[in-house]
Backbone as JSON Lines, residues from 0, in Angstrom:
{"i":0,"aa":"X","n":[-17.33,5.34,-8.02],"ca":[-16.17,5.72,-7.23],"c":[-15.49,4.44,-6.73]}
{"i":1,"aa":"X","n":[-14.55,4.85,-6.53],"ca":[-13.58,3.07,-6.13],"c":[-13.47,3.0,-4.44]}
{"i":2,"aa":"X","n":[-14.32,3.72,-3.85],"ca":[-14.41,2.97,-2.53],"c":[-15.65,2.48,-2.45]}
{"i":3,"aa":"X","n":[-16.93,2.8,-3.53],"ca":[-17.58,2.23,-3.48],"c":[-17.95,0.65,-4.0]}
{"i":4,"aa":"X","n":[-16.93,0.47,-4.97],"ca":[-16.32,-0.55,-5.58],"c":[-16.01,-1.42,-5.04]}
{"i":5,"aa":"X","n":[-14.98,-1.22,-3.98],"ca":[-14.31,-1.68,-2.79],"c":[-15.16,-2.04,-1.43]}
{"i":6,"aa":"X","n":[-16.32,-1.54,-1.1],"ca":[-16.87,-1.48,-0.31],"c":[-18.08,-2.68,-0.91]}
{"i":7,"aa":"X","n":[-18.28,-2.91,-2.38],"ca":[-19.45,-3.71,-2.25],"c":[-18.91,-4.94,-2.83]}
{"i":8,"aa":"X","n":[-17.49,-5.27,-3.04],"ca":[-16.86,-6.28,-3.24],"c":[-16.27,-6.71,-1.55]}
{"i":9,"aa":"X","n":[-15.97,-5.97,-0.71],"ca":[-15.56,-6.4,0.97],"c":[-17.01,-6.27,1.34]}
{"i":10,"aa":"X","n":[-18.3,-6.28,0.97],"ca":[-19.26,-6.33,1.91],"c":[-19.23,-5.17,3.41]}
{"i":11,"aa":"X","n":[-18.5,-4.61,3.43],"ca":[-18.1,-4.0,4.28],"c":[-18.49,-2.61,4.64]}
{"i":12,"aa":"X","n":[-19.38,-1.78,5.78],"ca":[-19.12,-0.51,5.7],"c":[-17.9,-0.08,6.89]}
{"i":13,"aa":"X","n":[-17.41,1.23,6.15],"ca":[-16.11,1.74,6.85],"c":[-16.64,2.03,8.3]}
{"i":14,"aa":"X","n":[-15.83,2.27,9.25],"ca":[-15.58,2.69,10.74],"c":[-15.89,4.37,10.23]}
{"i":15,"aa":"X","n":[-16.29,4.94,11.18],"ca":[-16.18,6.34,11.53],"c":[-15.13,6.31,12.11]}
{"i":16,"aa":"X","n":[-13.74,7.72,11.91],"ca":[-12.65,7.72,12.84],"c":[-12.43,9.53,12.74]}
{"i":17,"aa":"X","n":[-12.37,9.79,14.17],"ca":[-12.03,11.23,14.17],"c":[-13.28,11.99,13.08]}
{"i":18,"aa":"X","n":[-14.38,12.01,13.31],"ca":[-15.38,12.59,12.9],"c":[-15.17,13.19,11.34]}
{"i":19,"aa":"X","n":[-14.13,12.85,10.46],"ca":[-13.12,13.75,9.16],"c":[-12.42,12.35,8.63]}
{"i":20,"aa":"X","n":[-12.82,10.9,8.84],"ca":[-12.03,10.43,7.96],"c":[-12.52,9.24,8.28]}
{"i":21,"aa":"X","n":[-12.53,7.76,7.08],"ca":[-13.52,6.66,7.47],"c":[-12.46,5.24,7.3]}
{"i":22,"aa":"X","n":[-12.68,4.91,7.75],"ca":[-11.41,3.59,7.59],"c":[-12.28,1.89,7.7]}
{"i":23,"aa":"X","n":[-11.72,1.06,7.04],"ca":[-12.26,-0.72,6.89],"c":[-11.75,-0.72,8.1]}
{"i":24,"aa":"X","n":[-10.87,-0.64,9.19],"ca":[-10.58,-1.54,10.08],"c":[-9.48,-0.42,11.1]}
{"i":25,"aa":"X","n":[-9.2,-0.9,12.14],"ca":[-8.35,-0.19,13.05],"c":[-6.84,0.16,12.38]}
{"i":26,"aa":"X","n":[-6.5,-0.6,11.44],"ca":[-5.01,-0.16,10.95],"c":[-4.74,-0.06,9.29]}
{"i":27,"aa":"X","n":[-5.89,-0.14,9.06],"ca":[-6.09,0.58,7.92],"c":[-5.21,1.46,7.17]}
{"i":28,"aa":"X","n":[-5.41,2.02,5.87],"ca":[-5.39,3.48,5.96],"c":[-7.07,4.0,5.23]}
{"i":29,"aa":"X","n":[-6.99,5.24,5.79],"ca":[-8.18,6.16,5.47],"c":[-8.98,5.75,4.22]}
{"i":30,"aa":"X","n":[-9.77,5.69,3.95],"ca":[-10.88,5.4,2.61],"c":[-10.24,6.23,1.9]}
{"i":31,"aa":"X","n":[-10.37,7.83,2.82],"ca":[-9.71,9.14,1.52],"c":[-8.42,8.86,1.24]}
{"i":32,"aa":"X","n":[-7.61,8.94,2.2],"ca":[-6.52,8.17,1.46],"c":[-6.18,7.1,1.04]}
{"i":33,"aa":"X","n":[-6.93,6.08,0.6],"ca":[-7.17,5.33,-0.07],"c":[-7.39,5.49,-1.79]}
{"i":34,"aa":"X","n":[-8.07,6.52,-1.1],"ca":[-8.91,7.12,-3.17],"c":[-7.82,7.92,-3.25]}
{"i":35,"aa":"X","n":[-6.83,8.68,-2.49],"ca":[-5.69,9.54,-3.13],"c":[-5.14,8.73,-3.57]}
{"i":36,"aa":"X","n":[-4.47,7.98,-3.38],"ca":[-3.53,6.68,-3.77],"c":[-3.91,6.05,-5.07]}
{"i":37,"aa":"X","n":[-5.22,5.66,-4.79],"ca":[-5.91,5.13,-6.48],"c":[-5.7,6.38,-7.22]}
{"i":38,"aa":"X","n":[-6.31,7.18,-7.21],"ca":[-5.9,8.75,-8.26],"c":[-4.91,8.48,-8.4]}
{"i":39,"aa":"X","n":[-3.8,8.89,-7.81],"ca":[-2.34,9.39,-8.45],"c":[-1.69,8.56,-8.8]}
{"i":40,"aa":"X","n":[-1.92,6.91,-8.73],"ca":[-1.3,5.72,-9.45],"c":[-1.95,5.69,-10.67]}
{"i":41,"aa":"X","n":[-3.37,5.79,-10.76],"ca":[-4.09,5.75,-12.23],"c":[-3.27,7.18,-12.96]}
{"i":42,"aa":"X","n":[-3.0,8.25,-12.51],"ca":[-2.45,9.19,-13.45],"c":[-0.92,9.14,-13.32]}
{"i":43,"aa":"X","n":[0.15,8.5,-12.41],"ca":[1.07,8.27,-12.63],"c":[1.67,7.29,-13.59]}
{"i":44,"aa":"X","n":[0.79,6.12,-13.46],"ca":[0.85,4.69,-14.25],"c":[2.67,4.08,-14.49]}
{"i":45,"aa":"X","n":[3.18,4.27,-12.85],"ca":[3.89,3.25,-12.71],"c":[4.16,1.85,-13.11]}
{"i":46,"aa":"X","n":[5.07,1.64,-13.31],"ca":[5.15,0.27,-13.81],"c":[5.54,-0.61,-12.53]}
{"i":47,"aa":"X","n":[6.61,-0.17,-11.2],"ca":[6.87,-0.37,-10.33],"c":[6.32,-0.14,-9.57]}
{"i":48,"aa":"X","n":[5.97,-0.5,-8.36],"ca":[5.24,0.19,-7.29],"c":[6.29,-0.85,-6.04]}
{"i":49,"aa":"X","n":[6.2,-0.38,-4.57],"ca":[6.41,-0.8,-3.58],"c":[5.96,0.12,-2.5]}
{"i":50,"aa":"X","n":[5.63,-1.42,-1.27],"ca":[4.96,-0.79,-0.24],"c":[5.6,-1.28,0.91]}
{"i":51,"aa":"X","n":[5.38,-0.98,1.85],"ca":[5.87,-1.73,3.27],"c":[4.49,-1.68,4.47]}
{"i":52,"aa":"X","n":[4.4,-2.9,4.94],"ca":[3.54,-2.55,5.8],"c":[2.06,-3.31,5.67]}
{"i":53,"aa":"X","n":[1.67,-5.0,5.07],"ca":[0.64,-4.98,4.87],"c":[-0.56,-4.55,5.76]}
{"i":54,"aa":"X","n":[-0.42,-5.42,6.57],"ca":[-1.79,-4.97,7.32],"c":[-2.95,-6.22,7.24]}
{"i":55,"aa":"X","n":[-4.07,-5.4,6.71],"ca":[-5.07,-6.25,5.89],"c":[-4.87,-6.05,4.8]}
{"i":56,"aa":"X","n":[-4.09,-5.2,3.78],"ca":[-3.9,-5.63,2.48],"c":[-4.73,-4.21,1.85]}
{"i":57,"aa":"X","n":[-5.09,-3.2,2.67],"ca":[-6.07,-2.65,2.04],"c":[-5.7,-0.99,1.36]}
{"i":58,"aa":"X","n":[-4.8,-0.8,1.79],"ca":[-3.66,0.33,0.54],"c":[-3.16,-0.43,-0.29]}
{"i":59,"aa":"X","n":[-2.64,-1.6,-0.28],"ca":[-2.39,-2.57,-1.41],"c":[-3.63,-3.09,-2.04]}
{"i":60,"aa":"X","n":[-4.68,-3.03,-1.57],"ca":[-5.92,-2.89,-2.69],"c":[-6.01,-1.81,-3.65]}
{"i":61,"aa":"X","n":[-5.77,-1.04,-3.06],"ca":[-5.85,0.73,-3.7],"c":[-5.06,0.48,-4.7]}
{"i":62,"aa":"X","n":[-3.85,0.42,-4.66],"ca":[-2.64,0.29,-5.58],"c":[-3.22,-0.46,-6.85]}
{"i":63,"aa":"X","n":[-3.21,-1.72,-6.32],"ca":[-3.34,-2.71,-7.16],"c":[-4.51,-2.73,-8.57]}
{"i":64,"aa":"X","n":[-6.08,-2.15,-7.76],"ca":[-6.85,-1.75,-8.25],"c":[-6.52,-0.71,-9.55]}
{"i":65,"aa":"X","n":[-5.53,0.18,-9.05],"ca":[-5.42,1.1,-10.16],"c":[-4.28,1.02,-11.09]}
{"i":66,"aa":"X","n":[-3.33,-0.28,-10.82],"ca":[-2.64,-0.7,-11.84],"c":[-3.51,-1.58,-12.91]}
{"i":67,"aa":"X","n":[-4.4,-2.56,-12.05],"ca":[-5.09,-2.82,-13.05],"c":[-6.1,-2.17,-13.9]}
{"i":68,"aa":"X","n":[-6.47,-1.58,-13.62],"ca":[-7.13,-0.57,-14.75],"c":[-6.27,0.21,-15.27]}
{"i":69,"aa":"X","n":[-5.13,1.05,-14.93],"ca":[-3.95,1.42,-15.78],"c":[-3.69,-0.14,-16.95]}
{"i":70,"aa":"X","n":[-3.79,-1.17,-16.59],"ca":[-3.57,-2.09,-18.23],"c":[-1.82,-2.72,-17.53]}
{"i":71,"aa":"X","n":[-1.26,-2.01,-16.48],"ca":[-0.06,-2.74,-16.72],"c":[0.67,-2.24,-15.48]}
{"i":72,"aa":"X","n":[1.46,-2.6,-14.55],"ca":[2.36,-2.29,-13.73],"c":[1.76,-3.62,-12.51]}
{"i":73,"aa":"X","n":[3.1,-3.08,-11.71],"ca":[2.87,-4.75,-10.33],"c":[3.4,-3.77,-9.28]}
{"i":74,"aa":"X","n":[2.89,-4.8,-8.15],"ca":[3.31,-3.97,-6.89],"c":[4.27,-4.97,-5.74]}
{"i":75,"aa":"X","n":[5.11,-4.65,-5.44],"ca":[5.79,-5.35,-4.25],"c":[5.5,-4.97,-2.29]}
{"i":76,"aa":"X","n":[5.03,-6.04,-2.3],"ca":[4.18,-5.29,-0.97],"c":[5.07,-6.22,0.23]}
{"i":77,"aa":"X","n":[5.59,-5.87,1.01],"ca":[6.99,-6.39,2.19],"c":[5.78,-6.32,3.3]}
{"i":78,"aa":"X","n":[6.02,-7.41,3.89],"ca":[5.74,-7.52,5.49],"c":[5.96,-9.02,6.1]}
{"i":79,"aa":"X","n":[6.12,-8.93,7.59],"ca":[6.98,-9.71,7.93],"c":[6.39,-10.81,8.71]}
{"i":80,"aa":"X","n":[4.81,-10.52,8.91],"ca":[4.35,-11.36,9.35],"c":[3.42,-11.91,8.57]}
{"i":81,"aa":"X","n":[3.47,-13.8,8.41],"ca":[2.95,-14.5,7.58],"c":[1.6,-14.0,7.86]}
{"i":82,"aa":"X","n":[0.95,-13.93,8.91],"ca":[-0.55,-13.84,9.48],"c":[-0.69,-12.97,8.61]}
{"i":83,"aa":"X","n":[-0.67,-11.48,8.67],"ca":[-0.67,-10.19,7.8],"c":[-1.28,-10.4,6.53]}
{"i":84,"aa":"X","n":[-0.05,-11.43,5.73],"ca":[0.12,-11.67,4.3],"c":[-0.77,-12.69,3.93]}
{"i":85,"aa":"X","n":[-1.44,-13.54,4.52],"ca":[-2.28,-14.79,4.15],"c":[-3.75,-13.95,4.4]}
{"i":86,"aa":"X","n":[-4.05,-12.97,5.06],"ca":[-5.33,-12.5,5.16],"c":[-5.38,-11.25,4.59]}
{"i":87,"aa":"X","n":[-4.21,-10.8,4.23],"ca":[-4.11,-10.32,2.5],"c":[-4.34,-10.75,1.49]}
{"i":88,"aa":"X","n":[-3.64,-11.67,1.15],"ca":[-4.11,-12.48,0.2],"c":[-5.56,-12.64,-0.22]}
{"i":89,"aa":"X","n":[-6.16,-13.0,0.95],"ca":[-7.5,-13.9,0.5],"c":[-8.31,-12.55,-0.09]}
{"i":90,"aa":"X","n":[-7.99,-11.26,0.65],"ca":[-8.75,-10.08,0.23],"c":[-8.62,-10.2,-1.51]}
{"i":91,"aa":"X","n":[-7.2,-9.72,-1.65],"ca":[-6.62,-9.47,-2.77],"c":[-7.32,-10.43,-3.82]}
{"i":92,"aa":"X","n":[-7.13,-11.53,-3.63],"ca":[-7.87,-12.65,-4.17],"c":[-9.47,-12.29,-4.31]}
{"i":93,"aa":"X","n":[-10.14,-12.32,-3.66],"ca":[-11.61,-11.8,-3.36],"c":[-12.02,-10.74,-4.11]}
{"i":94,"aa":"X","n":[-10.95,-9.82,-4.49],"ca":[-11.07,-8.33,-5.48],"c":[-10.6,-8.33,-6.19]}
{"i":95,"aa":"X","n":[-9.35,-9.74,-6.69],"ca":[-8.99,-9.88,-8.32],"c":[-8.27,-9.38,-8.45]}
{"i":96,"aa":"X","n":[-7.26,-8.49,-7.83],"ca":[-6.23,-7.95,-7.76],"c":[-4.8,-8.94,-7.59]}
{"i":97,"aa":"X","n":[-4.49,-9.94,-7.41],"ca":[-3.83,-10.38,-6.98],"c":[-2.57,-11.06,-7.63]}
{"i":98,"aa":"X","n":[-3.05,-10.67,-9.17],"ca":[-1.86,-10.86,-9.62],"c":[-1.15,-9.52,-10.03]}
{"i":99,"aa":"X","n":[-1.51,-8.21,-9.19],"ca":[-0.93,-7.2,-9.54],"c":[-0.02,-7.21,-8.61]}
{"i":100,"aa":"X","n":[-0.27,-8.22,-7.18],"ca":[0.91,-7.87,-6.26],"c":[2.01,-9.05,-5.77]}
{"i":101,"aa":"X","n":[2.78,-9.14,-5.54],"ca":[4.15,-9.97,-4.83],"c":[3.93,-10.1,-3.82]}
{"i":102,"aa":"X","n":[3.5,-10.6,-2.5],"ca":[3.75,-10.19,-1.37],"c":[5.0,-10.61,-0.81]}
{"i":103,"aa":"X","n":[5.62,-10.09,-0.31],"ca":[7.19,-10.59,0.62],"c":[7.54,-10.48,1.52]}
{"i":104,"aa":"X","n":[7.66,-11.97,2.54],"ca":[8.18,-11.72,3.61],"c":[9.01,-11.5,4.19]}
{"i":105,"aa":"X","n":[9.46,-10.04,4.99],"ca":[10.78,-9.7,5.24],"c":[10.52,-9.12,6.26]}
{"i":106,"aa":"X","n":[11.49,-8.59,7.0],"ca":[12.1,-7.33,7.25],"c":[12.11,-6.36,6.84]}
{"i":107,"aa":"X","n":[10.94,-5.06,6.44],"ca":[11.59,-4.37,5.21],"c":[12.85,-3.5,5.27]}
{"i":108,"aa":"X","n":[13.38,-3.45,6.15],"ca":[14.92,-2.77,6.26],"c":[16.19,-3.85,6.36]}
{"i":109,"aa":"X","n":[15.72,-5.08,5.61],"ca":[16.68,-6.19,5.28],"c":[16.19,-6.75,3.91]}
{"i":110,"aa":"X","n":[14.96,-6.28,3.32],"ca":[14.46,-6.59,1.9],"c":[15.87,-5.42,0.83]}
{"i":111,"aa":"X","n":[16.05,-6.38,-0.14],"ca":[16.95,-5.93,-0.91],"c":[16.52,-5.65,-2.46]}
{"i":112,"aa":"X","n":[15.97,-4.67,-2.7],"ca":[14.79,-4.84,-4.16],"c":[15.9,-4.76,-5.09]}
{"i":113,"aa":"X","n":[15.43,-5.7,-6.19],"ca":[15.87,-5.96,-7.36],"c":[15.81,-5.22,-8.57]}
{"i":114,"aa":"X","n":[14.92,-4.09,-8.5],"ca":[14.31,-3.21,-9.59],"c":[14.27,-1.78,-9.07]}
{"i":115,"aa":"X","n":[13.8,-0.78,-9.87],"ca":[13.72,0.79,-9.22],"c":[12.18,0.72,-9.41]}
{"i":116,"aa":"X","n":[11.96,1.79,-8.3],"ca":[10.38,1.89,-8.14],"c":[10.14,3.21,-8.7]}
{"i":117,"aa":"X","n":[8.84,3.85,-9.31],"ca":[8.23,5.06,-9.48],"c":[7.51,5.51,-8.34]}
{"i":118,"aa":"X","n":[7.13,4.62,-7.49],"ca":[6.03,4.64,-6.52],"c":[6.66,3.93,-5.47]}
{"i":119,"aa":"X","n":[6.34,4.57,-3.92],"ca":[6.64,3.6,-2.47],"c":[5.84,4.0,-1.95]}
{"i":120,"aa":"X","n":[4.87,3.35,-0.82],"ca":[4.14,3.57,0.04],"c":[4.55,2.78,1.58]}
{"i":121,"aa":"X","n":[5.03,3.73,2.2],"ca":[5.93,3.77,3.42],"c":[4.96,3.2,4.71]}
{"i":122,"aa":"X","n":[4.48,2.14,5.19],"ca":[3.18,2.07,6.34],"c":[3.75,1.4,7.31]}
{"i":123,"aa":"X","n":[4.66,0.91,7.55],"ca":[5.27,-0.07,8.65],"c":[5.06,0.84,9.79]}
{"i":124,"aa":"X","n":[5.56,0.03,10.92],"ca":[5.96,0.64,12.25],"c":[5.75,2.01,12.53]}
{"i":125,"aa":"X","n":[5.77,3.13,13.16],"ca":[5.88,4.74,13.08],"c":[7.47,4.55,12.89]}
{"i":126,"aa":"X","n":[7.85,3.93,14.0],"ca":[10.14,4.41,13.88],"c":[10.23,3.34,12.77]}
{"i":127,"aa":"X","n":[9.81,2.98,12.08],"ca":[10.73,2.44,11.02],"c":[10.43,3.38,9.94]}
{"i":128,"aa":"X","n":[9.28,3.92,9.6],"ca":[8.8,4.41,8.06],"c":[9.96,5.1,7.58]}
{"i":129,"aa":"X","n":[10.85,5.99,8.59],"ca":[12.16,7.12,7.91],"c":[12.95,6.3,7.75]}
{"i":130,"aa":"X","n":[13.59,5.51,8.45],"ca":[14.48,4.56,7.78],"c":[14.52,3.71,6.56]}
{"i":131,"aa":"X","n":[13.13,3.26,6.38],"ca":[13.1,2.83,4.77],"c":[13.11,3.89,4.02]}
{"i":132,"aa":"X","n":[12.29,5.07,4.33],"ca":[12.33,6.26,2.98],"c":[14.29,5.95,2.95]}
{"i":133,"aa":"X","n":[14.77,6.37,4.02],"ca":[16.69,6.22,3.42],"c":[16.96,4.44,2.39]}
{"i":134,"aa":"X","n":[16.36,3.51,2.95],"ca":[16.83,2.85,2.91],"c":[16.64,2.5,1.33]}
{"i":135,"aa":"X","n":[14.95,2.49,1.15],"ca":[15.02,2.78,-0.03],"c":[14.91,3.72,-1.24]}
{"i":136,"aa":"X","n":[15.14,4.78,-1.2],"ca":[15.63,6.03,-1.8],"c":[16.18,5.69,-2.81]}
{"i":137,"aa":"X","n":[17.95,4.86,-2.91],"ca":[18.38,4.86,-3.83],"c":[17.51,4.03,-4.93]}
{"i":138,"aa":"X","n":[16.66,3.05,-4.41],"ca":[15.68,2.56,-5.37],"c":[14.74,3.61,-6.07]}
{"i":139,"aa":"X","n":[14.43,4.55,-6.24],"ca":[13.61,5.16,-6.62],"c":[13.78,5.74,-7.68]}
{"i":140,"aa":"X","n":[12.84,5.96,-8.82],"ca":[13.39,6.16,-10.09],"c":[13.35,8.51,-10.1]}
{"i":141,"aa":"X","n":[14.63,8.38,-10.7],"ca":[14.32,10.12,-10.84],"c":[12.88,10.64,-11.09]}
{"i":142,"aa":"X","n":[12.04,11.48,-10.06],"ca":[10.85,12.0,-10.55],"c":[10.15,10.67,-9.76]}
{"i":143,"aa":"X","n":[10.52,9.61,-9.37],"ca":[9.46,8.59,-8.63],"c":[8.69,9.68,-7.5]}
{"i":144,"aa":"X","n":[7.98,9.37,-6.8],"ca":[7.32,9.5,-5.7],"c":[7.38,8.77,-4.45]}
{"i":145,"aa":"X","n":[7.43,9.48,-2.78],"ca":[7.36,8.05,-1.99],"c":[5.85,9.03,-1.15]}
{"i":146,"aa":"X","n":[4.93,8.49,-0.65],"ca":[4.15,8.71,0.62],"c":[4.61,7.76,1.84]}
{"i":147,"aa":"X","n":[4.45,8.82,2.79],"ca":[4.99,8.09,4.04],"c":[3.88,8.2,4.99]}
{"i":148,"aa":"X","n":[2.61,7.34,5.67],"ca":[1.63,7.15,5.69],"c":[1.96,7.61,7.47]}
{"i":149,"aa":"X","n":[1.07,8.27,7.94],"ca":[0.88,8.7,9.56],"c":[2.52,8.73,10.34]}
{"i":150,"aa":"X","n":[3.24,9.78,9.4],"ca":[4.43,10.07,10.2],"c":[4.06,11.16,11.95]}
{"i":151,"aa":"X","n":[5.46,10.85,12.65],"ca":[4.41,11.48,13.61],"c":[5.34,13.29,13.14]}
{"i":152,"aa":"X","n":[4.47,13.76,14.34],"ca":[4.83,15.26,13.91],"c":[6.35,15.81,14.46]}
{"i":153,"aa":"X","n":[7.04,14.61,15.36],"ca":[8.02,15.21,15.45],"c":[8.82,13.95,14.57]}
């Protein structure tokens, strides 16, 4: 299974969170949603991907992981703080993934993508995530997909 994969390449066991879901770290996303993400990129097999929101890098593990075993596609991963992106990196690096991804520092509601995506994974801020789904929408290829990661309920 690829969190177990993930788990004995980070040395790492997950957090317990909310007794229903297990996470690497406080801002994470979910292990399970983690493995949804790997699924539906390995059976989508995007060639594009984009994300917003590194973090620690660890939904952009997911991604990345399953482009590379898909044989082919890259991911553009936006965030705005260098800190974020350098202790991304070293992960990414650490799991060999790393030439599946771009990282870029921006703004992502001032990043201007150059290509159409099949795939977006929306994680920034809570008030920013709807504004990029608009913002980048017109990027999205007919039939693409976006997930928009812990929207709130209103």
């Amino acid at each position: 299974m690829i969190t177990d994969f993930i788990q004995k390449g980070l040395k790492i066991i997950p957090e317990v969170s909310d007794n229903r879901f297990s996470m690497v770290d406080d801002g994470a996303v979910e292990v399970e949603t983690g493995e949804l993400i790997y699924g539906f990129i390995r059976r989508l097999k995007p060639q594009n991907c984009l994300s917003s929101g590194i973090y620690t890098g660890v939904s952009d593990l997911f991604i990345a992981q399953a482009l590379k075993e898909n044989g082919f596609g890259s991911l553009d991963a936006i965030e705005y703080e260098q800190f974020h992106i350098d202790r991304a990196r070293k992960l990414w690096e650490q799991m060999e993934v790393s030439t599946q991804i771009t990282s870029i520092r921006s703004d992502s509601l001032k990043f201007e993508p150059n290509k159409q995506y099949q795939f977006m994974f929306l994680d920034t801020e809570i008030h920013l995530r709807f504004h990029e789904l608009v913002r980048f929408f017109p990027f999205l290829d007919e039939g693409g997909y976006v997930f928009i990661h812990d929207m709130p309920r209103t």
